[in-house]
Structure formats: C-alpha cells, structure tokens
Amino acid sequence: TRCADVTGVQTCALPILRRAKGRDGFGTALLCAVCVAALFGVRVAFLGMESPDYQDYLHQWTLTMRQKSFSEVMRGTVGDYTVIYQYLVFLISRAGLPDIYLYKGFTLAFEVLLASSAASLFCHARGEGWGISGFLVYAGVLALPTVVLNGSAWGQCDAVYTALALAGLYACLRGKPFLCAACLALSQIGRAHV
C-alpha cells in the first residue's frame, strides 16, 4: 500500500501544485500540499474499515455481479443503484482487487474534484485567482468530517455527484455551457440511489 499512499498524496496535491505561481505561491502551495497529505493520511487510516452498508449492500452486490455476465446484470436489478453506477459496480466486480479499496478510491478521486471545484467557485465569486484563500477552501473541504467519513470510512459515493454538480456550476459561471450541461447531467444520473 506504500505505492498507493504516495500516488494518492500526489493526486490530492496535484491541483494545489499546478496553481502555484512564483516563490510565494510555491511556498503556500507546499504548505497546503503538506496539509492535504496529512488529510490523505487520515483517509488511509479508514481504508480497511468495513461499514455495515458496505458489508450488507456494496460487497454483496459486488459478489452477486461476479457470478453474472454483463448482460445478466444489466437485464436484472442488483441493488437500488442507477444504471451508470451499476456499470461501476460491475467493473469493480471484475477488477480482481479488493472491492472496498476500489469503491473508496473512486470516491477519493471525486473528493479531489469536489475540493477543487469548491475552491474555484469561491475564488471566482471573489474575483480572484487561487491564492491562500483558495488553498484554504480546498483543504477545508477535504477536512470536512462528512467528506472524510462518507467516502473513506463508509465507502459512500456522495462526493461523486456533488463534485460534478459543483464542477458544472463553475463551468456555467465560466461560460462553458457544454461542460456545464455534461457535468450536471452526470451529476444527476450518477447519483447512486434511484
């Protein structure tokens, strides 16, 4: 898991480091990257935790899908998920890796998008670039207990559709209607429960 730890920290810190400008910006970005690395460390501590929801539903649905073909899964109903989320569960069932890490890893990627979108919206509303306030919003969203526990501890995917909704709103404010529509549509069809 050491390699996964390093890759996860790089993934979480990448949006911060990409926005660093100049010597002061790099110092701020480095400080924030250390904070994000610590927040990622908190998430790693929860990765092996199996919530009752995971044990009773997610894992059972994954086991069920492992025994069926793609067409059998799509013709029937496994769980109360939307079709697009069932595709994800089907892919996880075929990955050959522990499904708990795949569910949580998928959500972690969208937690990064969630934090980045929230910070971008904040900076856009203030009419400024990503300065220290943007970095603080980014790290603050990643530090929210509901964000940390929802994905890392419980394996839930609420960050996925929330991140896409915020990204769509930001795209709208930036005058990118097609990206806005795509993100908002994916946000709605990607919601786990119907």
mmCIF file with all atom_site columns, C-alpha atoms in Angstrom:
data_model
loop_
_atom_site.group_PDB
_atom_site.id
_atom_site.type_symbol
_atom_site.label_atom_id
_atom_site.label_alt_id
_atom_site.label_comp_id
_atom_site.label_asym_id
_atom_site.label_entity_id
_atom_site.label_seq_id
_atom_site.pdbx_PDB_ins_code
_atom_site.Cartn_x
_atom_site.Cartn_y
_atom_site.Cartn_z
_atom_site.occupancy
_atom_site.B_iso_or_equiv
_atom_site.pdbx_formal_charge
_atom_site.auth_seq_id
_atom_site.auth_comp_id
_atom_site.auth_asym_id
_atom_site.auth_atom_id
_atom_site.pdbx_PDB_model_num
ATOM 1   C CA . THR A 1 1   ? 0.000   0.000   0.000   1.00 0.00 ? 1   THR A CA 1
ATOM 2   C CA . ARG A 1 2   ? 3.036   2.282   0.228   1.00 0.00 ? 2   ARG A CA 1
ATOM 3   C CA . CYS A 1 3   ? 2.882   2.923   -3.534  1.00 0.00 ? 3   CYS A CA 1
ATOM 4   C CA . ALA A 1 4   ? -0.853  3.656   -3.290  1.00 0.00 ? 4   ALA A CA 1
ATOM 5   C CA . ASP A 1 5   ? -0.183  6.068   -0.419  1.00 0.00 ? 5   ASP A CA 1
ATOM 6   C CA . VAL A 1 6   ? 2.332   8.050   -2.491  1.00 0.00 ? 6   VAL A CA 1
ATOM 7   C CA . THR A 1 7   ? 0.084   8.042   -5.562  1.00 0.00 ? 7   THR A CA 1
ATOM 8   C CA . GLY A 1 8   ? -2.892  9.232   -3.522  1.00 0.00 ? 8   GLY A CA 1
ATOM 9   C CA . VAL A 1 9   ? -0.941  12.093  -1.973  1.00 0.00 ? 9   VAL A CA 1
ATOM 10  C CA . GLN A 1 10  ? 0.271   13.140  -5.419  1.00 0.00 ? 10  GLN A CA 1
ATOM 11  C CA . THR A 1 11  ? -3.293  13.011  -6.760  1.00 0.00 ? 11  THR A CA 1
ATOM 12  C CA . CYS A 1 12  ? -4.629  15.135  -3.881  1.00 0.00 ? 12  CYS A CA 1
ATOM 13  C CA . ALA A 1 13  ? -1.774  17.640  -4.023  1.00 0.00 ? 13  ALA A CA 1
ATOM 14  C CA . LEU A 1 14  ? -1.658  17.999  -7.822  1.00 0.00 ? 14  LEU A CA 1
ATOM 15  C CA . PRO A 1 15  ? -4.385  20.693  -8.114  1.00 0.00 ? 15  PRO A CA 1
ATOM 16  C CA . ILE A 1 16  ? -2.572  22.751  -5.488  1.00 0.00 ? 16  ILE A CA 1
ATOM 17  C CA . LEU A 1 17  ? 0.874   22.456  -7.031  1.00 0.00 ? 17  LEU A CA 1
ATOM 18  C CA . ARG A 1 18  ? -0.466  23.213  -10.528 1.00 0.00 ? 18  ARG A CA 1
ATOM 19  C CA . ARG A 1 19  ? -1.799  26.563  -9.323  1.00 0.00 ? 19  ARG A CA 1
ATOM 20  C CA . ALA A 1 20  ? 1.424   27.659  -7.612  1.00 0.00 ? 20  ALA A CA 1
ATOM 21  C CA . LYS A 1 21  ? 2.865   30.810  -9.147  1.00 0.00 ? 21  LYS A CA 1
ATOM 22  C CA . GLY A 1 22  ? 6.202   32.304  -8.167  1.00 0.00 ? 22  GLY A CA 1
ATOM 23  C CA . ARG A 1 23  ? 8.200   31.804  -4.995  1.00 0.00 ? 23  ARG A CA 1
ATOM 24  C CA . ASP A 1 24  ? 5.438   32.887  -2.577  1.00 0.00 ? 24  ASP A CA 1
ATOM 25  C CA . GLY A 1 25  ? 2.868   30.807  -4.411  1.00 0.00 ? 25  GLY A CA 1
ATOM 26  C CA . PHE A 1 26  ? 5.108   27.771  -4.289  1.00 0.00 ? 26  PHE A CA 1
ATOM 27  C CA . GLY A 1 27  ? 5.637   28.124  -0.526  1.00 0.00 ? 27  GLY A CA 1
ATOM 28  C CA . THR A 1 28  ? 1.917   28.437  0.062   1.00 0.00 ? 28  THR A CA 1
ATOM 29  C CA . ALA A 1 29  ? 1.229   25.528  -2.256  1.00 0.00 ? 29  ALA A CA 1
ATOM 30  C CA . LEU A 1 30  ? 3.836   23.409  -0.499  1.00 0.00 ? 30  LEU A CA 1
ATOM 31  C CA . LEU A 1 31  ? 2.301   24.150  2.900   1.00 0.00 ? 31  LEU A CA 1
ATOM 32  C CA . CYS A 1 32  ? -1.140  23.275  1.591   1.00 0.00 ? 32  CYS A CA 1
ATOM 33  C CA . ALA A 1 33  ? 0.211   20.119  -0.071  1.00 0.00 ? 33  ALA A CA 1
ATOM 34  C CA . VAL A 1 34  ? 1.568   19.010  3.321   1.00 0.00 ? 34  VAL A CA 1
ATOM 35  C CA . CYS A 1 35  ? -1.867  19.653  4.855   1.00 0.00 ? 35  CYS A CA 1
ATOM 36  C CA . VAL A 1 36  ? -3.517  17.690  2.054   1.00 0.00 ? 36  VAL A CA 1
ATOM 37  C CA . ALA A 1 37  ? -1.022  14.863  2.548   1.00 0.00 ? 37  ALA A CA 1
ATOM 38  C CA . ALA A 1 38  ? -1.988  14.740  6.229   1.00 0.00 ? 38  ALA A CA 1
ATOM 39  C CA . LEU A 1 39  ? -5.679  14.676  5.252   1.00 0.00 ? 39  LEU A CA 1
ATOM 40  C CA . PHE A 1 40  ? -4.939  11.839  2.863   1.00 0.00 ? 40  PHE A CA 1
ATOM 41  C CA . GLY A 1 41  ? -3.195  10.026  5.720   1.00 0.00 ? 41  GLY A CA 1
ATOM 42  C CA . VAL A 1 42  ? -6.417  10.264  7.722   1.00 0.00 ? 42  VAL A CA 1
ATOM 43  C CA . ARG A 1 43  ? -8.260  8.684   4.804   1.00 0.00 ? 43  ARG A CA 1
ATOM 44  C CA . VAL A 1 44  ? -5.741  5.851   4.562   1.00 0.00 ? 44  VAL A CA 1
ATOM 45  C CA . ALA A 1 45  ? -6.435  5.004   8.205   1.00 0.00 ? 45  ALA A CA 1
ATOM 46  C CA . PHE A 1 46  ? -10.082 4.344   7.280   1.00 0.00 ? 46  PHE A CA 1
ATOM 47  C CA . LEU A 1 47  ? -9.499  2.351   4.086   1.00 0.00 ? 47  LEU A CA 1
ATOM 48  C CA . GLY A 1 48  ? -9.838  -1.080  5.664   1.00 0.00 ? 48  GLY A CA 1
ATOM 49  C CA . MET A 1 49  ? -12.918 -0.166  7.679   1.00 0.00 ? 49  MET A CA 1
ATOM 50  C CA . GLU A 1 50  ? -15.990 -2.090  6.559   1.00 0.00 ? 50  GLU A CA 1
ATOM 51  C CA . SER A 1 51  ? -19.180 -0.237  7.366   1.00 0.00 ? 51  SER A CA 1
ATOM 52  C CA . PRO A 1 52  ? -22.474 -2.115  7.762   1.00 0.00 ? 52  PRO A CA 1
ATOM 53  C CA . ASP A 1 53  ? -23.624 -0.531  4.496   1.00 0.00 ? 53  ASP A CA 1
ATOM 54  C CA . TYR A 1 54  ? -20.549 -1.901  2.723   1.00 0.00 ? 54  TYR A CA 1
ATOM 55  C CA . GLN A 1 55  ? -20.951 -5.382  4.263   1.00 0.00 ? 55  GLN A CA 1
ATOM 56  C CA . ASP A 1 56  ? -24.703 -5.641  3.723   1.00 0.00 ? 56  ASP A CA 1
ATOM 57  C CA . TYR A 1 57  ? -25.019 -3.968  0.339   1.00 0.00 ? 57  TYR A CA 1
ATOM 58  C CA . LEU A 1 58  ? -21.971 -2.881  -1.672  1.00 0.00 ? 58  LEU A CA 1
ATOM 59  C CA . HIS A 1 59  ? -19.915 -6.015  -1.068  1.00 0.00 ? 59  HIS A CA 1
ATOM 60  C CA . GLN A 1 60  ? -22.908 -8.319  -1.544  1.00 0.00 ? 60  GLN A CA 1
ATOM 61  C CA . TRP A 1 61  ? -23.818 -6.630  -4.822  1.00 0.00 ? 61  TRP A CA 1
ATOM 62  C CA . THR A 1 62  ? -20.222 -6.961  -5.983  1.00 0.00 ? 62  THR A CA 1
ATOM 63  C CA . LEU A 1 63  ? -20.241 -10.679 -5.139  1.00 0.00 ? 63  LEU A CA 1
ATOM 64  C CA . THR A 1 64  ? -23.544 -11.113 -6.973  1.00 0.00 ? 64  THR A CA 1
ATOM 65  C CA . MET A 1 65  ? -22.218 -9.342  -10.061 1.00 0.00 ? 65  MET A CA 1
ATOM 66  C CA . ARG A 1 66  ? -19.083 -11.510 -10.080 1.00 0.00 ? 66  ARG A CA 1
ATOM 67  C CA . GLN A 1 67  ? -21.295 -14.530 -10.702 1.00 0.00 ? 67  GLN A CA 1
ATOM 68  C CA . LYS A 1 68  ? -23.166 -12.989 -13.628 1.00 0.00 ? 68  LYS A CA 1
ATOM 69  C CA . SER A 1 69  ? -22.390 -11.818 -17.131 1.00 0.00 ? 69  SER A CA 1
ATOM 70  C CA . PHE A 1 70  ? -22.694 -8.175  -18.076 1.00 0.00 ? 70  PHE A CA 1
ATOM 71  C CA . SER A 1 71  ? -25.960 -8.749  -19.923 1.00 0.00 ? 71  SER A CA 1
ATOM 72  C CA . GLU A 1 72  ? -27.421 -10.661 -16.954 1.00 0.00 ? 72  GLU A CA 1
ATOM 73  C CA . VAL A 1 73  ? -26.525 -7.825  -14.604 1.00 0.00 ? 73  VAL A CA 1
ATOM 74  C CA . MET A 1 74  ? -27.968 -5.156  -16.874 1.00 0.00 ? 74  MET A CA 1
ATOM 75  C CA . ARG A 1 75  ? -31.185 -7.105  -17.554 1.00 0.00 ? 75  ARG A CA 1
ATOM 76  C CA . GLY A 1 76  ? -31.830 -7.616  -13.862 1.00 0.00 ? 76  GLY A CA 1
ATOM 77  C CA . THR A 1 77  ? -31.603 -5.351  -10.893 1.00 0.00 ? 77  THR A CA 1
ATOM 78  C CA . VAL A 1 78  ? -28.821 -5.638  -8.390  1.00 0.00 ? 78  VAL A CA 1
ATOM 79  C CA . GLY A 1 79  ? -29.408 -3.180  -5.594  1.00 0.00 ? 79  GLY A CA 1
ATOM 80  C CA . ASP A 1 80  ? -31.155 0.138   -5.939  1.00 0.00 ? 80  ASP A CA 1
ATOM 81  C CA . TYR A 1 81  ? -28.491 1.927   -7.958  1.00 0.00 ? 81  TYR A CA 1
ATOM 82  C CA . THR A 1 82  ? -28.848 3.800   -11.229 1.00 0.00 ? 82  THR A CA 1
ATOM 83  C CA . VAL A 1 83  ? -27.617 2.066   -14.357 1.00 0.00 ? 83  VAL A CA 1
ATOM 84  C CA . ILE A 1 84  ? -24.449 4.140   -14.599 1.00 0.00 ? 84  ILE A CA 1
ATOM 85  C CA . TYR A 1 85  ? -23.500 3.260   -11.020 1.00 0.00 ? 85  TYR A CA 1
ATOM 86  C CA . GLN A 1 86  ? -24.271 -0.392  -11.744 1.00 0.00 ? 86  GLN A CA 1
ATOM 87  C CA . TYR A 1 87  ? -21.696 -0.177  -14.558 1.00 0.00 ? 87  TYR A CA 1
ATOM 88  C CA . LEU A 1 88  ? -19.161 0.975   -11.993 1.00 0.00 ? 88  LEU A CA 1
ATOM 89  C CA . VAL A 1 89  ? -20.080 -1.823  -9.576  1.00 0.00 ? 89  VAL A CA 1
ATOM 90  C CA . PHE A 1 90  ? -19.807 -4.320  -12.440 1.00 0.00 ? 90  PHE A CA 1
ATOM 91  C CA . LEU A 1 91  ? -16.324 -3.025  -13.346 1.00 0.00 ? 91  LEU A CA 1
ATOM 92  C CA . ILE A 1 92  ? -15.288 -3.235  -9.697  1.00 0.00 ? 92  ILE A CA 1
ATOM 93  C CA . SER A 1 93  ? -16.577 -6.808  -9.564  1.00 0.00 ? 93  SER A CA 1
ATOM 94  C CA . ARG A 1 94  ? -14.276 -7.720  -12.462 1.00 0.00 ? 94  ARG A CA 1
ATOM 95  C CA . ALA A 1 95  ? -11.156 -5.853  -11.332 1.00 0.00 ? 95  ALA A CA 1
ATOM 96  C CA . GLY A 1 96  ? -9.671  -8.682  -9.281  1.00 0.00 ? 96  GLY A CA 1
ATOM 97  C CA . LEU A 1 97  ? -8.739  -6.280  -6.484  1.00 0.00 ? 97  LEU A CA 1
ATOM 98  C CA . PRO A 1 98  ? -10.381 -5.848  -3.085  1.00 0.00 ? 98  PRO A CA 1
ATOM 99  C CA . ASP A 1 99  ? -13.619 -4.066  -3.877  1.00 0.00 ? 99  ASP A CA 1
ATOM 100 C CA . ILE A 1 100 ? -13.544 -1.971  -0.719  1.00 0.00 ? 100 ILE A CA 1
ATOM 101 C CA . TYR A 1 101 ? -10.408 -0.159  -1.915  1.00 0.00 ? 101 TYR A CA 1
ATOM 102 C CA . LEU A 1 102 ? -11.876 0.403   -5.370  1.00 0.00 ? 102 LEU A CA 1
ATOM 103 C CA . TYR A 1 103 ? -15.088 1.920   -4.012  1.00 0.00 ? 103 TYR A CA 1
ATOM 104 C CA . LYS A 1 104 ? -13.170 4.168   -1.672  1.00 0.00 ? 104 LYS A CA 1
ATOM 105 C CA . GLY A 1 105 ? -10.507 5.047   -4.260  1.00 0.00 ? 105 GLY A CA 1
ATOM 106 C CA . PHE A 1 106 ? -13.169 6.045   -6.771  1.00 0.00 ? 106 PHE A CA 1
ATOM 107 C CA . THR A 1 107 ? -14.765 8.333   -4.209  1.00 0.00 ? 107 THR A CA 1
ATOM 108 C CA . LEU A 1 108 ? -11.384 9.789   -3.209  1.00 0.00 ? 108 LEU A CA 1
ATOM 109 C CA . ALA A 1 109 ? -10.757 10.916  -6.779  1.00 0.00 ? 109 ALA A CA 1
ATOM 110 C CA . PHE A 1 110 ? -14.049 12.807  -6.728  1.00 0.00 ? 110 PHE A CA 1
ATOM 111 C CA . GLU A 1 111 ? -13.275 14.295  -3.313  1.00 0.00 ? 111 GLU A CA 1
ATOM 112 C CA . VAL A 1 112 ? -10.298 15.976  -5.005  1.00 0.00 ? 112 VAL A CA 1
ATOM 113 C CA . LEU A 1 113 ? -12.616 17.310  -7.733  1.00 0.00 ? 113 LEU A CA 1
ATOM 114 C CA . LEU A 1 114 ? -15.117 18.382  -5.061  1.00 0.00 ? 114 LEU A CA 1
ATOM 115 C CA . ALA A 1 115 ? -12.488 20.389  -3.158  1.00 0.00 ? 115 ALA A CA 1
ATOM 116 C CA . SER A 1 116 ? -11.035 21.855  -6.336  1.00 0.00 ? 116 SER A CA 1
ATOM 117 C CA . SER A 1 117 ? -14.479 22.868  -7.641  1.00 0.00 ? 117 SER A CA 1
ATOM 118 C CA . ALA A 1 118 ? -15.478 24.421  -4.307  1.00 0.00 ? 118 ALA A CA 1
ATOM 119 C CA . ALA A 1 119 ? -12.241 26.408  -4.149  1.00 0.00 ? 119 ALA A CA 1
ATOM 120 C CA . SER A 1 120 ? -12.597 27.503  -7.781  1.00 0.00 ? 120 SER A CA 1
ATOM 121 C CA . LEU A 1 121 ? -16.173 28.656  -7.157  1.00 0.00 ? 121 LEU A CA 1
ATOM 122 C CA . PHE A 1 122 ? -15.053 30.551  -4.050  1.00 0.00 ? 122 PHE A CA 1
ATOM 123 C CA . CYS A 1 123 ? -12.232 32.302  -5.897  1.00 0.00 ? 123 CYS A CA 1
ATOM 124 C CA . HIS A 1 124 ? -14.474 33.060  -8.879  1.00 0.00 ? 124 HIS A CA 1
ATOM 125 C CA . ALA A 1 125 ? -17.095 34.622  -6.599  1.00 0.00 ? 125 ALA A CA 1
ATOM 126 C CA . ARG A 1 126 ? -14.411 36.806  -5.032  1.00 0.00 ? 126 ARG A CA 1
ATOM 127 C CA . GLY A 1 127 ? -12.962 37.714  -8.433  1.00 0.00 ? 127 GLY A CA 1
ATOM 128 C CA . GLU A 1 128 ? -9.507  36.432  -7.579  1.00 0.00 ? 128 GLU A CA 1
ATOM 129 C CA . GLY A 1 129 ? -7.174  33.621  -8.517  1.00 0.00 ? 129 GLY A CA 1
ATOM 130 C CA . TRP A 1 130 ? -6.210  30.719  -6.338  1.00 0.00 ? 130 TRP A CA 1
ATOM 131 C CA . GLY A 1 131 ? -4.338  32.452  -3.546  1.00 0.00 ? 131 GLY A CA 1
ATOM 132 C CA . ILE A 1 132 ? -4.113  31.378  0.063   1.00 0.00 ? 132 ILE A CA 1
ATOM 133 C CA . SER A 1 133 ? -7.885  31.646  0.444   1.00 0.00 ? 133 SER A CA 1
ATOM 134 C CA . GLY A 1 134 ? -8.425  29.219  -2.438  1.00 0.00 ? 134 GLY A CA 1
ATOM 135 C CA . PHE A 1 135 ? -5.964  26.775  -0.927  1.00 0.00 ? 135 PHE A CA 1
ATOM 136 C CA . LEU A 1 136 ? -7.686  27.071  2.450   1.00 0.00 ? 136 LEU A CA 1
ATOM 137 C CA . VAL A 1 137 ? -11.077 26.317  0.903   1.00 0.00 ? 137 VAL A CA 1
ATOM 138 C CA . TYR A 1 138 ? -9.559  23.345  -0.953  1.00 0.00 ? 138 TYR A CA 1
ATOM 139 C CA . ALA A 1 139 ? -8.009  21.916  2.223   1.00 0.00 ? 139 ALA A CA 1
ATOM 140 C CA . GLY A 1 140 ? -11.085 22.865  4.263   1.00 0.00 ? 140 GLY A CA 1
ATOM 141 C CA . VAL A 1 141 ? -13.427 20.867  2.044   1.00 0.00 ? 141 VAL A CA 1
ATOM 142 C CA . LEU A 1 142 ? -11.095 17.866  2.198   1.00 0.00 ? 142 LEU A CA 1
ATOM 143 C CA . ALA A 1 143 ? -11.052 18.226  6.009   1.00 0.00 ? 143 ALA A CA 1
ATOM 144 C CA . LEU A 1 144 ? -14.833 18.296  6.449   1.00 0.00 ? 144 LEU A CA 1
ATOM 145 C CA . PRO A 1 145 ? -15.775 15.324  8.644   1.00 0.00 ? 145 PRO A CA 1
ATOM 146 C CA . THR A 1 146 ? -18.711 14.498  6.386   1.00 0.00 ? 146 THR A CA 1
ATOM 147 C CA . VAL A 1 147 ? -16.418 14.346  3.359   1.00 0.00 ? 147 VAL A CA 1
ATOM 148 C CA . VAL A 1 148 ? -13.762 12.266  5.124   1.00 0.00 ? 148 VAL A CA 1
ATOM 149 C CA . LEU A 1 149 ? -16.161 9.806   6.741   1.00 0.00 ? 149 LEU A CA 1
ATOM 150 C CA . ASN A 1 150 ? -18.591 9.468   3.850   1.00 0.00 ? 150 ASN A CA 1
ATOM 151 C CA . GLY A 1 151 ? -16.022 8.165   1.391   1.00 0.00 ? 151 GLY A CA 1
ATOM 152 C CA . SER A 1 152 ? -13.077 6.877   3.394   1.00 0.00 ? 152 SER A CA 1
ATOM 153 C CA . ALA A 1 153 ? -14.893 5.249   6.284   1.00 0.00 ? 153 ALA A CA 1
ATOM 154 C CA . TRP A 1 154 ? -18.262 4.305   4.829   1.00 0.00 ? 154 TRP A CA 1
ATOM 155 C CA . GLY A 1 155 ? -17.433 3.834   1.132   1.00 0.00 ? 155 GLY A CA 1
ATOM 156 C CA . GLN A 1 156 ? -20.288 6.094   0.025   1.00 0.00 ? 156 GLN A CA 1
ATOM 157 C CA . CYS A 1 157 ? -20.259 7.995   -3.260  1.00 0.00 ? 157 CYS A CA 1
ATOM 158 C CA . ASP A 1 158 ? -21.957 11.288  -2.364  1.00 0.00 ? 158 ASP A CA 1
ATOM 159 C CA . ALA A 1 159 ? -18.775 13.188  -3.270  1.00 0.00 ? 159 ALA A CA 1
ATOM 160 C CA . VAL A 1 160 ? -19.141 11.953  -6.859  1.00 0.00 ? 160 VAL A CA 1
ATOM 161 C CA . TYR A 1 161 ? -22.385 13.642  -7.774  1.00 0.00 ? 161 TYR A CA 1
ATOM 162 C CA . THR A 1 162 ? -21.729 16.632  -5.517  1.00 0.00 ? 162 THR A CA 1
ATOM 163 C CA . ALA A 1 163 ? -18.338 17.241  -7.169  1.00 0.00 ? 163 ALA A CA 1
ATOM 164 C CA . LEU A 1 164 ? -19.892 17.005  -10.623 1.00 0.00 ? 164 LEU A CA 1
ATOM 165 C CA . ALA A 1 165 ? -22.667 19.438  -9.644  1.00 0.00 ? 165 ALA A CA 1
ATOM 166 C CA . LEU A 1 166 ? -20.139 21.993  -8.350  1.00 0.00 ? 166 LEU A CA 1
ATOM 167 C CA . ALA A 1 167 ? -17.927 21.495  -11.416 1.00 0.00 ? 167 ALA A CA 1
ATOM 168 C CA . GLY A 1 168 ? -20.991 22.083  -13.600 1.00 0.00 ? 168 GLY A CA 1
ATOM 169 C CA . LEU A 1 169 ? -21.864 25.261  -11.750 1.00 0.00 ? 169 LEU A CA 1
ATOM 170 C CA . TYR A 1 170 ? -18.297 26.517  -12.102 1.00 0.00 ? 170 TYR A CA 1
ATOM 171 C CA . ALA A 1 171 ? -18.320 25.693  -15.833 1.00 0.00 ? 171 ALA A CA 1
ATOM 172 C CA . CYS A 1 172 ? -21.567 27.650  -16.168 1.00 0.00 ? 172 CYS A CA 1
ATOM 173 C CA . LEU A 1 173 ? -20.056 30.696  -14.459 1.00 0.00 ? 173 LEU A CA 1
ATOM 174 C CA . ARG A 1 174 ? -17.027 30.445  -16.742 1.00 0.00 ? 174 ARG A CA 1
ATOM 175 C CA . GLY A 1 175 ? -19.245 30.491  -19.853 1.00 0.00 ? 175 GLY A CA 1
ATOM 176 C CA . LYS A 1 176 ? -18.763 26.834  -20.801 1.00 0.00 ? 176 LYS A CA 1
ATOM 177 C CA . PRO A 1 177 ? -22.325 25.619  -21.398 1.00 0.00 ? 177 PRO A CA 1
ATOM 178 C CA . PHE A 1 178 ? -21.496 22.213  -22.849 1.00 0.00 ? 178 PHE A CA 1
ATOM 179 C CA . LEU A 1 179 ? -19.179 21.298  -19.974 1.00 0.00 ? 179 LEU A CA 1
ATOM 180 C CA . CYS A 1 180 ? -21.792 22.661  -17.569 1.00 0.00 ? 180 CYS A CA 1
ATOM 181 C CA . ALA A 1 181 ? -24.537 20.516  -19.087 1.00 0.00 ? 181 ALA A CA 1
ATOM 182 C CA . ALA A 1 182 ? -22.328 17.413  -19.148 1.00 0.00 ? 182 ALA A CA 1
ATOM 183 C CA . CYS A 1 183 ? -21.281 17.777  -15.505 1.00 0.00 ? 183 CYS A CA 1
ATOM 184 C CA . LEU A 1 184 ? -24.815 18.490  -14.293 1.00 0.00 ? 184 LEU A CA 1
ATOM 185 C CA . ALA A 1 185 ? -26.251 15.587  -16.307 1.00 0.00 ? 185 ALA A CA 1
ATOM 186 C CA . LEU A 1 186 ? -23.598 13.190  -14.996 1.00 0.00 ? 186 LEU A CA 1
ATOM 187 C CA . SER A 1 187 ? -24.249 14.510  -11.514 1.00 0.00 ? 187 SER A CA 1
ATOM 188 C CA . GLN A 1 188 ? -27.895 13.515  -11.739 1.00 0.00 ? 188 GLN A CA 1
ATOM 189 C CA . ILE A 1 189 ? -27.512 10.179  -13.484 1.00 0.00 ? 189 ILE A CA 1
ATOM 190 C CA . GLY A 1 190 ? -24.534 9.318   -11.319 1.00 0.00 ? 190 GLY A CA 1
ATOM 191 C CA . ARG A 1 191 ? -26.461 9.591   -8.066  1.00 0.00 ? 191 ARG A CA 1
ATOM 192 C CA . ALA A 1 192 ? -26.297 6.186   -6.501  1.00 0.00 ? 192 ALA A CA 1
ATOM 193 C CA . HIS A 1 193 ? -29.886 5.649   -5.447  1.00 0.00 ? 193 HIS A CA 1
ATOM 194 C CA . VAL A 1 194 ? -32.907 5.994   -7.657  1.00 0.00 ? 194 VAL A CA 1
#
